[in-house]
CSV table of C-alpha atoms in Angstrom, one decimal:
chain,number,residue,atom,x,y,z
A,67,MET,CA,28.1,-44.4,59.5
A,68,ASP,CA,28.6,-46.4,62.5
A,69,SER,CA,31.3,-48.6,60.8
A,70,ILE,CA,33.5,-45.2,59.6
A,71,ALA,CA,32.9,-44.4,63.2
A,72,LYS,CA,34.2,-47.7,64.4
A,73,LYS,CA,37.3,-47.4,62.4
A,74,ILE,CA,38.1,-43.6,63.4
A,75,GLU,CA,37.8,-45.0,67.2
A,76,ALA,CA,39.9,-47.7,66.3
A,77,ARG,CA,42.5,-45.8,64.5
A,78,ILE,CA,42.7,-43.1,67.1
A,79,GLY,CA,43.0,-45.9,69.5
A,80,SER,CA,46.0,-47.7,68.2
A,81,TRP,CA,48.1,-44.3,68.3
A,82,GLU,CA,50.4,-44.0,70.9
A,83,ARG,CA,48.5,-41.2,73.4
A,84,GLY,CA,50.0,-37.5,73.1
A,85,LYS,CA,49.7,-37.7,69.0
A,86,VAL,CA,48.5,-34.7,67.5
A,87,PHE,CA,46.0,-35.5,64.2
A,88,PHE,CA,43.9,-34.1,61.7
A,89,ILE,CA,41.1,-34.8,59.8
A,90,SER,CA,42.6,-35.4,56.7
A,91,ASP,CA,44.2,-38.7,58.8
A,92,PHE,CA,41.1,-40.4,58.1
A,93,ALA,CA,40.6,-39.4,54.4
A,94,ASP,CA,41.2,-43.6,53.4
A,95,LEU,CA,38.0,-44.2,55.9
A,96,GLY,CA,34.8,-41.7,54.6
A,97,PRO,CA,33.7,-38.2,54.0
A,98,ALA,CA,35.0,-35.4,55.8
A,99,GLU,CA,31.9,-34.1,57.5
A,100,VAL,CA,31.3,-37.8,58.5
A,101,VAL,CA,34.7,-37.8,60.4
A,102,ARG,CA,34.3,-34.5,61.7
A,103,GLN,CA,30.9,-35.4,63.5
A,104,THR,CA,32.9,-38.6,64.9
A,105,LEU,CA,35.5,-36.7,66.0
A,106,ASN,CA,33.5,-34.4,67.6
A,107,ARG,CA,31.3,-36.9,69.2
A,108,LEU,CA,34.9,-38.1,70.4
A,109,THR,CA,35.9,-35.1,71.7
A,110,LYS,CA,32.5,-35.2,73.8
A,111,THR,CA,33.1,-38.2,74.9
A,112,GLY,CA,36.4,-37.2,76.5
A,113,LEU,CA,38.2,-39.6,74.3
A,114,ILE,CA,40.2,-36.9,72.6
A,115,ILE,CA,41.0,-33.0,72.8
A,116,ARG,CA,40.7,-30.6,70.5
A,117,PRO,CA,43.4,-27.6,71.5
A,118,GLY,CA,42.5,-25.7,68.4
A,119,ARG,CA,40.2,-24.9,65.4
A,120,GLY,CA,40.8,-28.5,63.0
A,121,VAL,CA,43.3,-30.0,65.5
A,122,TYR,CA,43.1,-33.3,67.8
A,123,CYS,CA,45.0,-35.0,70.2
A,124,TYR,CA,44.4,-38.4,71.6
A,125,PRO,CA,45.8,-36.9,74.9
A,126,LYS,CA,48.9,-38.4,76.9
A,127,GLU,CA,47.2,-39.2,81.0
A,128,THR,CA,48.2,-36.4,83.5
A,129,SER,CA,50.5,-38.1,86.8
A,130,ALA,CA,48.8,-39.0,89.7
A,131,ALA,CA,50.4,-36.0,91.4
A,132,LEU,CA,49.0,-33.5,89.2
A,133,ARG,CA,45.4,-35.4,88.9
A,134,LEU,CA,45.5,-34.6,92.8
A,135,LEU,CA,46.5,-31.1,92.2
A,136,GLY,CA,43.2,-30.8,90.3
A,137,LEU,CA,44.6,-30.8,86.6
A,138,GLY,CA,42.6,-32.8,85.0
A,139,ASP,CA,42.7,-36.2,83.9
A,140,TYR,CA,44.5,-35.6,80.3
A,141,SER,CA,47.3,-33.2,79.1
A,142,GLU,CA,47.3,-30.5,76.3
A,143,PRO,CA,49.9,-31.4,73.8
A,144,SER,CA,52.7,-28.5,73.9
A,145,THR,CA,52.7,-26.0,71.6
A,146,ASP,CA,55.7,-26.9,69.4
A,147,GLU,CA,54.1,-30.6,69.1
A,148,ILE,CA,51.0,-29.1,67.5
A,149,ALA,CA,53.0,-26.9,65.4
A,150,GLU,CA,55.5,-29.7,64.3
A,151,ALA,CA,52.2,-31.9,63.5
A,152,ILE,CA,50.8,-28.9,61.4
A,153,ALA,CA,54.5,-28.6,59.4
A,154,GLN,CA,54.5,-32.5,58.7
A,155,ARG,CA,51.2,-32.9,57.7
A,156,ASP,CA,51.5,-30.0,55.0
A,157,LYS,CA,55.6,-30.9,54.3
A,158,SER,CA,57.0,-27.9,55.2
A,159,ARG,CA,59.8,-26.6,57.7
A,160,ILE,CA,59.7,-24.9,60.7
A,161,VAL,CA,61.6,-23.0,63.1
A,162,PRO,CA,60.8,-20.1,66.3
A,163,HIS,CA,60.5,-16.9,65.3
A,164,VAL,CA,62.6,-14.4,67.3
A,165,ALA,CA,60.1,-13.7,70.3
A,166,TYR,CA,59.2,-17.6,70.9
A,167,ALA,CA,62.9,-18.3,70.3
A,168,GLN,CA,64.0,-16.5,73.1
A,169,TYR,CA,61.2,-17.9,75.6
A,170,GLN,CA,62.4,-20.8,74.8
A,171,LEU,CA,66.2,-20.5,75.3
A,172,GLY,CA,65.1,-18.7,78.9
A,173,LEU,CA,65.9,-14.8,77.3
A,174,SER,CA,62.5,-13.7,78.4
A,175,GLN,CA,59.7,-14.8,80.7
A,176,GLN,CA,56.7,-13.4,78.1
A,177,ILE,CA,55.0,-16.2,76.4
A,178,PRO,CA,53.6,-14.8,73.3
A,179,MET,CA,49.9,-14.4,72.6
A,180,ASN,CA,50.4,-15.4,69.3
A,181,VAL,CA,53.4,-17.9,69.2
A,182,VAL,CA,54.7,-17.1,65.7
A,183,TYR,CA,57.1,-19.7,63.5
A,184,LEU,CA,59.1,-18.9,59.9
A,185,THR,CA,58.2,-21.5,57.4
A,186,ASP,CA,59.2,-22.5,54.0
A,187,GLY,CA,55.5,-23.4,53.2
A,188,SER,CA,52.1,-21.1,53.1
A,189,GLY,CA,51.7,-18.7,56.2
A,190,ARG,CA,48.6,-18.9,58.3
A,191,LYS,CA,46.7,-18.5,61.6
A,192,VAL,CA,45.9,-21.7,63.4
A,193,PRO,CA,43.3,-20.4,66.2
A,194,MET,CA,44.2,-21.8,69.9
A,195,GLY,CA,41.6,-20.0,72.1
A,196,LYS,CA,41.4,-17.6,74.2
A,197,GLY,CA,43.2,-15.3,72.0
A,198,HIS,CA,46.2,-17.3,71.4
A,199,GLY,CA,47.1,-18.6,68.2
A,200,ILE,CA,49.9,-20.2,66.1
A,201,LEU,CA,51.0,-17.8,63.5
A,202,PHE,CA,53.3,-19.2,60.4
A,203,GLN,CA,54.9,-17.0,58.7
A,204,HIS,CA,56.6,-17.8,55.4
A,205,THR,CA,60.2,-17.1,54.8
A,206,SER,CA,62.4,-17.1,51.7
A,207,ASP,CA,65.7,-17.2,53.7
A,208,MET,CA,66.2,-21.0,53.3
A,209,SER,CA,69.9,-20.5,55.7
A,210,ILE,CA,67.5,-20.6,58.9
A,211,PHE,CA,66.7,-24.7,58.2
A,212,ALA,CA,70.4,-25.7,57.8
A,213,PHE,CA,71.6,-25.6,61.3
A,214,ASN,CA,72.9,-28.8,62.5
A,215,ASN,CA,72.0,-28.0,66.2
A,216,LYS,CA,68.9,-26.9,67.2
A,217,LEU,CA,70.0,-24.7,70.0
A,218,MET,CA,72.1,-22.8,67.7
A,219,GLN,CA,69.5,-22.3,65.5
A,220,LEU,CA,67.6,-21.1,68.9
A,221,ILE,CA,70.5,-18.7,69.7
A,222,VAL,CA,71.1,-17.2,66.4
A,223,ILE,CA,67.6,-16.4,65.4
A,224,SER,CA,67.3,-15.1,68.9
A,225,MET,CA,70.7,-12.6,68.7
A,226,LYS,CA,69.5,-11.7,65.0
A,227,GLY,CA,66.3,-9.8,66.9
A,228,ALA,CA,67.9,-8.4,69.7
A,229,SER,CA,66.6,-4.7,69.3
A,230,ASP,CA,70.2,-2.9,69.9
A,231,GLY,CA,72.3,-6.1,68.5
A,232,GLU,CA,73.6,-6.0,72.3
A,233,LEU,CA,73.4,-8.3,75.0
A,234,THR,CA,73.0,-7.9,78.4
A,235,GLU,CA,75.2,-9.5,81.0
A,236,GLN,CA,72.6,-12.1,81.9
A,237,GLU,CA,71.5,-13.0,78.6
A,238,GLN,CA,75.3,-13.4,77.7
A,239,VAL,CA,75.3,-16.3,80.9
A,240,VAL,CA,72.3,-17.7,79.4
A,241,ILE,CA,73.7,-17.9,76.1
A,242,ALA,CA,76.7,-19.6,77.1
A,243,GLU,CA,75.3,-22.0,79.1
A,244,HIS,CA,73.4,-23.5,76.4
A,245,LEU,CA,76.7,-23.3,74.1
A,246,LYS,CA,78.2,-25.9,76.9
A,247,LYS,CA,75.4,-28.3,75.2
A,248,VAL,CA,76.2,-27.6,71.8
A,249,SER,CA,79.4,-29.9,70.2
A,250,LYS,CA,82.6,-28.4,68.6
A,251,LYS,CA,81.4,-30.1,65.6
A,252,ASP,CA,78.0,-28.7,65.2
A,253,PHE,CA,79.1,-24.9,66.5
A,254,ASP,CA,82.2,-24.8,63.6
A,255,ASN,CA,79.2,-25.6,61.2
A,256,ASP,CA,76.3,-23.7,62.2
A,257,ILE,CA,78.5,-20.2,63.2
A,258,LYS,CA,78.8,-20.1,59.6
A,259,LEU,CA,75.1,-19.6,59.1
A,260,ALA,CA,74.9,-16.6,61.7
A,261,PRO,CA,75.3,-12.8,60.7
A,262,GLU,CA,79.0,-11.5,61.3
A,263,ARG,CA,77.7,-9.2,64.4
A,264,VAL,CA,76.2,-12.6,65.7
A,265,ARG,CA,79.2,-14.9,64.7
A,266,ALA,CA,82.1,-12.6,66.7
A,267,LYS,CA,80.0,-12.5,69.9
A,268,LEU,CA,79.1,-16.4,70.1
A,269,GLN,CA,82.5,-17.1,69.1
A,270,LYS,CA,83.7,-15.2,72.1
A,271,LEU,CA,81.1,-16.8,74.2
A,272,TYR,CA,81.9,-20.6,73.6
A,273,GLU,CA,85.5,-19.8,73.9
A,274,VAL,CA,84.4,-18.8,77.8
A,275,HIS,CA,83.3,-22.3,78.3
């Protein structure tokens, strides 16, 4: 077991800080229970952190300024980093669902307790502690994975989910600012993936800038 533990620790030490990983990343080194025990021990020693059930991270060091503010020596991975690592492990694709897409764009200031991603893989919930979690919701709509531009993807998802189908003046300003970062080539390709009612509004907003 000591030999397996040393190999696990050595592998972690060879990774770039910030890497999110799982017990399955050490399947070639030994039984899952031995790996789990080793990771539990390394969590207690502070070499790694466990941001969620079955989710581990070799954390990045925080800046000197943040340490002076008492925010700890290491930083937690972002929700997106964790979700992307899970998706990569499961060989699936994900996109933020409406509420989280709106939050990422600055259209909403409310952080969802459970961040939802649409996926072409299996649905599941990953508890993240303190009542929070990451929810993967299976979708059969493959068009949402066809966008060339991430911003266009988030914008279309957000606008499709608008409760009344309308945008406030401030929301239009926010979206127009984001559209400035989208190339004409990407816009012309991705606009085809938007529903007709969304497409017309985006065309007007894109022409403004």
